[in-house]
Short mmCIF file of C-alpha atoms in Angstrom, two decimals:
data_model
loop_
_atom_site.label_atom_id
_atom_site.label_comp_id
_atom_site.label_asym_id
_atom_site.label_seq_id
_atom_site.Cartn_x
_atom_site.Cartn_y
_atom_site.Cartn_z
CA MET A 1 -48.07 113.28 -25.22
CA GLU A 2 -48.28 112.30 -21.55
CA GLU A 3 -45.93 113.15 -18.73
CA LEU A 4 -45.10 110.14 -16.57
CA PRO A 5 -44.52 110.18 -12.75
CA ASP A 6 -40.76 109.77 -13.09
CA GLY A 7 -40.50 112.88 -15.25
CA SER A 8 -40.22 111.09 -18.59
CA VAL A 9 -42.71 111.65 -21.40
CA LEU A 10 -44.82 109.10 -23.28
CA LEU A 11 -45.05 110.22 -26.89
CA VAL A 12 -47.74 108.50 -28.98
CA THR A 13 -46.90 108.75 -32.70
CA TRP A 14 -49.83 106.64 -34.00
CA PRO A 15 -53.33 106.06 -32.57
CA THR A 16 -53.41 102.26 -32.97
CA ALA A 17 -50.57 100.17 -31.59
CA ALA A 18 -51.34 97.26 -33.93
CA ASP A 19 -50.39 99.43 -36.91
CA PHE A 20 -47.01 100.45 -35.50
CA ALA A 21 -45.19 98.93 -38.51
CA SER A 22 -47.27 100.54 -41.26
CA GLU A 23 -45.60 103.00 -43.63
CA ALA A 24 -47.48 106.00 -42.26
CA ALA A 25 -46.72 105.02 -38.64
CA ARG A 26 -43.03 104.55 -39.44
CA GLN A 27 -42.84 108.01 -41.03
CA ALA A 28 -44.48 109.53 -37.94
CA GLN A 29 -41.97 107.69 -35.70
CA ALA A 30 -39.06 108.92 -37.85
CA ARG A 31 -40.24 112.52 -37.75
CA ALA A 32 -40.65 112.37 -33.94
CA LEU A 33 -37.22 110.84 -33.41
CA VAL A 34 -35.50 113.36 -35.67
CA HIS A 35 -37.31 116.19 -33.91
CA LEU A 36 -36.07 114.96 -30.53
CA ARG A 37 -32.60 114.24 -31.88
CA PRO A 38 -31.75 116.79 -34.55
CA GLU A 39 -28.34 115.18 -35.25
CA LEU A 40 -30.10 112.21 -36.87
CA ASP A 41 -30.97 112.08 -40.57
CA PHE A 42 -34.65 111.53 -41.35
CA ASP A 43 -34.07 109.29 -44.39
CA THR A 44 -31.61 107.10 -42.50
CA VAL A 45 -33.96 106.69 -39.53
CA LEU A 46 -36.89 105.91 -41.83
CA HIS A 47 -34.81 103.33 -43.71
CA THR A 48 -33.92 101.61 -40.41
CA LEU A 49 -37.53 101.54 -39.31
CA ARG A 50 -38.64 100.10 -42.67
CA GLU A 51 -36.07 97.34 -42.28
CA ARG A 52 -37.55 96.50 -38.91
CA SER A 53 -41.03 96.36 -40.46
CA ALA A 54 -39.79 94.00 -43.16
CA THR A 55 -38.26 91.72 -40.51
CA LEU A 56 -41.62 91.54 -38.69
CA ALA A 57 -43.76 91.04 -41.79
CA PRO A 58 -45.76 87.75 -41.40
CA VAL A 59 -44.46 84.76 -43.36
CA GLU A 60 -46.84 81.83 -43.89
CA PRO A 61 -45.19 78.54 -42.85
CA HIS A 62 -44.87 75.92 -45.57
CA PHE A 63 -42.58 73.42 -43.93
CA HIS A 64 -41.68 70.00 -45.20
CA PRO A 65 -44.62 67.81 -44.22
CA ASP A 66 -42.52 65.10 -42.59
CA VAL A 67 -41.09 67.54 -40.08
CA ALA A 68 -43.69 70.32 -39.99
CA PRO A 69 -44.99 69.36 -36.48
CA LEU A 70 -41.44 69.62 -35.18
CA LEU A 71 -40.34 72.79 -36.97
CA SER A 72 -43.46 74.72 -36.04
CA ARG A 73 -42.66 74.16 -32.33
CA THR A 74 -39.02 75.14 -32.59
CA LEU A 75 -40.08 78.68 -33.51
CA ASP A 76 -40.79 79.45 -29.89
CA GLY A 77 -37.03 79.28 -29.35
CA PHE A 78 -36.43 82.39 -31.47
CA ALA A 79 -36.98 86.03 -30.59
CA ILE A 80 -40.03 87.70 -32.13
CA SER A 81 -37.69 89.84 -34.24
CA GLU A 82 -36.12 86.71 -35.74
CA ARG A 83 -39.17 84.50 -36.04
CA GLN A 84 -40.46 85.49 -39.49
CA ARG A 85 -36.98 85.26 -41.00
CA LYS A 86 -36.63 81.82 -39.48
CA ILE A 87 -39.92 80.70 -40.93
CA ALA A 88 -38.76 81.82 -44.40
CA GLU A 89 -35.54 79.85 -43.94
CA LEU A 90 -37.34 76.71 -42.79
CA ASN A 91 -39.84 76.96 -45.63
CA VAL A 92 -37.05 76.21 -48.10
CA TRP A 93 -35.11 73.79 -45.89
CA GLN A 94 -35.38 70.12 -46.80
CA PRO A 95 -34.30 67.45 -44.31
CA PRO A 96 -32.17 64.71 -45.84
CA GLU A 97 -33.94 61.46 -46.58
CA PRO A 98 -33.36 58.86 -43.90
CA GLU A 99 -30.59 56.44 -44.78
CA GLU A 100 -31.01 54.10 -41.81
CA TRP A 101 -32.88 51.43 -43.74
CA LEU A 102 -32.37 48.44 -46.06
CA PRO A 103 -34.69 46.34 -48.19
CA ALA A 104 -36.38 43.60 -46.21
CA ASP A 105 -34.54 40.89 -48.18
CA ALA A 106 -31.22 42.37 -46.93
CA ALA A 107 -32.13 41.92 -43.31
CA LEU A 108 -29.51 40.30 -41.09
CA PRO A 109 -30.86 37.29 -39.24
CA SER A 110 -30.71 37.29 -35.49
CA ASP A 111 -27.35 35.98 -34.24
CA LEU A 112 -28.51 35.43 -30.65
CA GLU A 113 -29.16 32.23 -28.76
CA ASP A 114 -31.77 33.88 -26.57
CA PRO A 115 -33.46 36.70 -28.58
CA GLN A 116 -36.28 37.11 -26.10
CA SER A 117 -33.89 38.26 -23.39
CA VAL A 118 -32.51 40.85 -25.75
CA LEU A 119 -35.99 42.04 -26.66
CA ALA A 120 -36.67 42.50 -22.96
CA HIS A 121 -33.41 44.54 -22.78
CA TYR A 122 -34.68 46.79 -25.59
CA GLY A 123 -37.78 47.37 -23.45
CA TYR A 124 -35.58 48.24 -20.51
CA LEU A 125 -33.58 50.70 -22.58
CA SER A 126 -36.78 52.34 -23.81
CA GLU A 127 -37.98 52.66 -20.26
CA ARG A 128 -34.75 54.53 -19.42
CA LEU A 129 -35.71 57.24 -21.90
CA VAL A 130 -39.14 57.45 -20.29
CA ALA A 131 -37.48 57.77 -16.88
CA LEU A 132 -35.25 60.55 -18.26
CA LEU A 133 -37.97 62.58 -19.97
CA HIS A 134 -41.28 61.86 -18.25
CA SER A 135 -41.23 64.98 -16.03
CA GLU A 136 -40.57 67.37 -18.94
CA VAL A 137 -42.25 65.27 -21.67
CA PRO A 138 -45.15 63.34 -20.06
CA SER A 139 -46.29 61.98 -23.45
CA VAL A 140 -43.27 59.61 -23.56
CA LEU A 141 -45.20 57.37 -21.20
CA GLN A 142 -47.54 56.59 -24.09
CA GLU A 143 -44.94 55.59 -26.71
CA THR A 144 -46.84 57.26 -29.59
CA PRO A 145 -45.75 58.99 -32.81
CA GLU A 146 -46.64 62.27 -31.15
CA SER A 147 -44.31 61.46 -28.27
CA LEU A 148 -41.44 61.21 -30.76
CA THR A 149 -42.11 64.80 -31.81
CA ASP A 150 -42.36 65.89 -28.18
CA ALA A 151 -38.96 64.26 -27.52
CA ASP A 152 -37.51 65.97 -30.60
CA VAL A 153 -38.67 69.31 -29.33
CA TYR A 154 -37.28 68.69 -25.85
CA PHE A 155 -33.86 67.59 -27.07
CA TRP A 156 -33.67 70.57 -29.44
CA SER A 157 -34.87 73.08 -26.85
CA GLU A 158 -32.33 71.81 -24.35
CA ASP A 159 -29.56 71.70 -26.98
CA PHE A 160 -29.06 68.26 -25.49
CA PRO A 161 -25.98 67.21 -27.51
CA LYS A 162 -24.12 70.33 -26.32
CA THR A 163 -25.27 70.61 -22.73
CA ARG A 164 -24.72 66.97 -21.73
CA LEU A 165 -21.47 65.06 -21.52
CA ARG A 166 -20.68 63.26 -24.75
CA GLU A 167 -19.72 60.09 -22.87
CA ALA A 168 -23.10 60.00 -21.13
CA ILE A 169 -24.92 60.62 -24.41
CA ASP A 170 -23.13 57.79 -26.20
CA GLU A 171 -23.40 55.35 -23.33
CA HIS A 172 -26.90 56.06 -22.11
CA ALA A 173 -28.95 58.38 -24.32
CA VAL A 174 -28.20 56.82 -27.67
CA PRO A 175 -29.29 53.28 -26.68
CA ALA A 176 -32.39 54.66 -24.88
CA VAL A 177 -33.49 56.79 -27.84
CA GLY A 178 -32.85 54.01 -30.33
CA ALA A 179 -34.83 51.46 -28.31
CA TYR A 180 -37.70 53.92 -27.79
CA LEU A 181 -37.88 54.68 -31.49
CA GLY A 182 -37.87 50.97 -32.29
CA GLU A 183 -40.63 50.28 -29.79
CA VAL A 184 -42.84 52.99 -31.40
CA LEU A 185 -42.23 51.43 -34.84
CA VAL A 186 -43.24 48.03 -33.44
CA ARG A 187 -46.29 49.26 -31.54
CA HIS A 188 -47.80 51.60 -34.15
CA LEU A 189 -46.58 50.29 -37.51
CA GLY A 190 -46.77 46.59 -36.79
CA GLY A 191 -42.97 46.34 -36.89
CA ARG A 192 -40.97 43.37 -35.67
CA TRP A 193 -37.60 43.51 -33.89
CA ILE A 194 -34.76 41.47 -35.37
CA PRO A 195 -32.36 41.54 -32.45
CA ARG A 196 -28.59 41.37 -32.96
CA GLU A 197 -25.62 41.06 -30.65
CA LYS A 198 -24.30 44.44 -31.81
CA LEU A 199 -26.80 47.10 -30.83
CA GLU A 200 -26.38 49.20 -33.98
CA GLU A 201 -27.12 46.11 -36.14
CA SER A 202 -30.49 45.60 -34.44
CA GLN A 203 -33.35 46.05 -36.89
CA VAL A 204 -37.05 46.63 -36.99
CA LEU A 205 -38.93 45.11 -39.95
CA VAL A 206 -41.79 47.31 -41.17
CA GLY A 207 -43.38 46.20 -44.44
CA GLN A 208 -40.71 45.81 -47.08
CA ARG A 209 -38.01 47.78 -45.23
CA ILE A 210 -35.88 47.18 -42.22
CA TRP A 211 -35.00 50.15 -40.05
CA LEU A 212 -31.97 50.70 -37.91
CA PRO A 213 -33.19 52.75 -34.93
CA PHE A 214 -29.91 52.71 -32.99
CA VAL A 215 -27.99 53.99 -36.02
CA ARG A 216 -30.54 56.78 -36.34
CA ALA A 217 -30.25 57.61 -32.65
CA ARG A 218 -26.48 57.99 -32.89
CA ARG A 219 -26.70 60.35 -35.85
CA TYR A 220 -29.55 62.20 -34.20
CA LEU A 221 -27.70 63.05 -31.03
CA GLN A 222 -24.55 64.49 -32.64
CA SER A 223 -25.55 68.15 -32.56
CA ARG A 224 -28.48 70.53 -32.28
CA GLN A 225 -28.72 70.69 -36.12
CA SER A 226 -28.64 66.90 -36.38
CA LEU A 227 -31.70 66.74 -34.11
CA LEU A 228 -33.54 68.39 -36.98
CA GLU A 229 -31.79 66.70 -39.83
CA HIS A 230 -32.18 63.19 -38.37
CA SER A 231 -35.33 63.67 -36.27
CA LEU A 232 -37.30 60.83 -34.81
CA THR A 233 -40.42 62.48 -36.24
CA GLN A 234 -39.19 62.26 -39.80
CA LEU A 235 -38.03 58.64 -39.63
CA TYR A 236 -41.42 57.54 -38.26
CA ARG A 237 -43.27 59.43 -40.98
CA VAL A 238 -41.16 57.90 -43.74
CA ALA A 239 -41.48 54.40 -42.25
CA GLU A 240 -45.23 54.92 -42.06
CA ARG A 241 -45.41 56.03 -45.69
CA HIS A 242 -43.49 52.99 -46.92
CA ARG A 243 -45.21 50.47 -44.66
CA HIS A 244 -47.50 49.18 -47.42
CA GLY A 245 -45.36 50.17 -50.37
CA PRO A 246 -43.76 47.87 -52.97
CA PRO A 247 -40.43 46.16 -52.24
CA SER A 248 -37.78 48.81 -51.90
CA SER A 249 -34.17 48.86 -53.10
CA ARG A 250 -31.36 51.18 -52.13
CA ARG A 251 -30.39 53.57 -54.90
#
């Protein structure tokens, strides 16, 4: 016990701070608290302390592999007292399989007279996302799979769908995110744009599947939860996995 300059007292109930949540340490803490506050019940206090220990007990992450890089970084957004419980929840959580694809033989042909100008427009839209995020997410300048995860983390940390105006999201963010996702598919998976007059019909052919990045972006930016359920990280991982697979068909 040590008296502090302000007149309070520091009471050490266990010699090693790292063991504060052990059973013996919790019993010592309960005895000290009940001694200082006789109106408290020892068993009740001890039960409460044991519950705190259980909350803080380490949980090994076993996240879904397609979104593990994303989920592991969202944990920083939770208080230490909540983190282990959140890991346990995320260990059993399964993101829905991406639905923004069709078999390659179902691809819509381009309906544009000047597809090259539209491809240039996709590049412009992608650059708008870079302009929006480059200060907070420098990796977006590289247009890599890792930058997709960095963007996922940023949008989730900011609770972007809730903290920005819906009109601005639909008009500006959705096209920019969709174009950026498509550009990464083209650059790193050998994809090929199939431009369409309607933005959401625009496709990227990767192997035996066509992907609809603008449809994904719209679903992605609906809510904070949808940022995880329809992440850019997951779609890229699935597209990568099916790049050299056999012809696919929708079930």
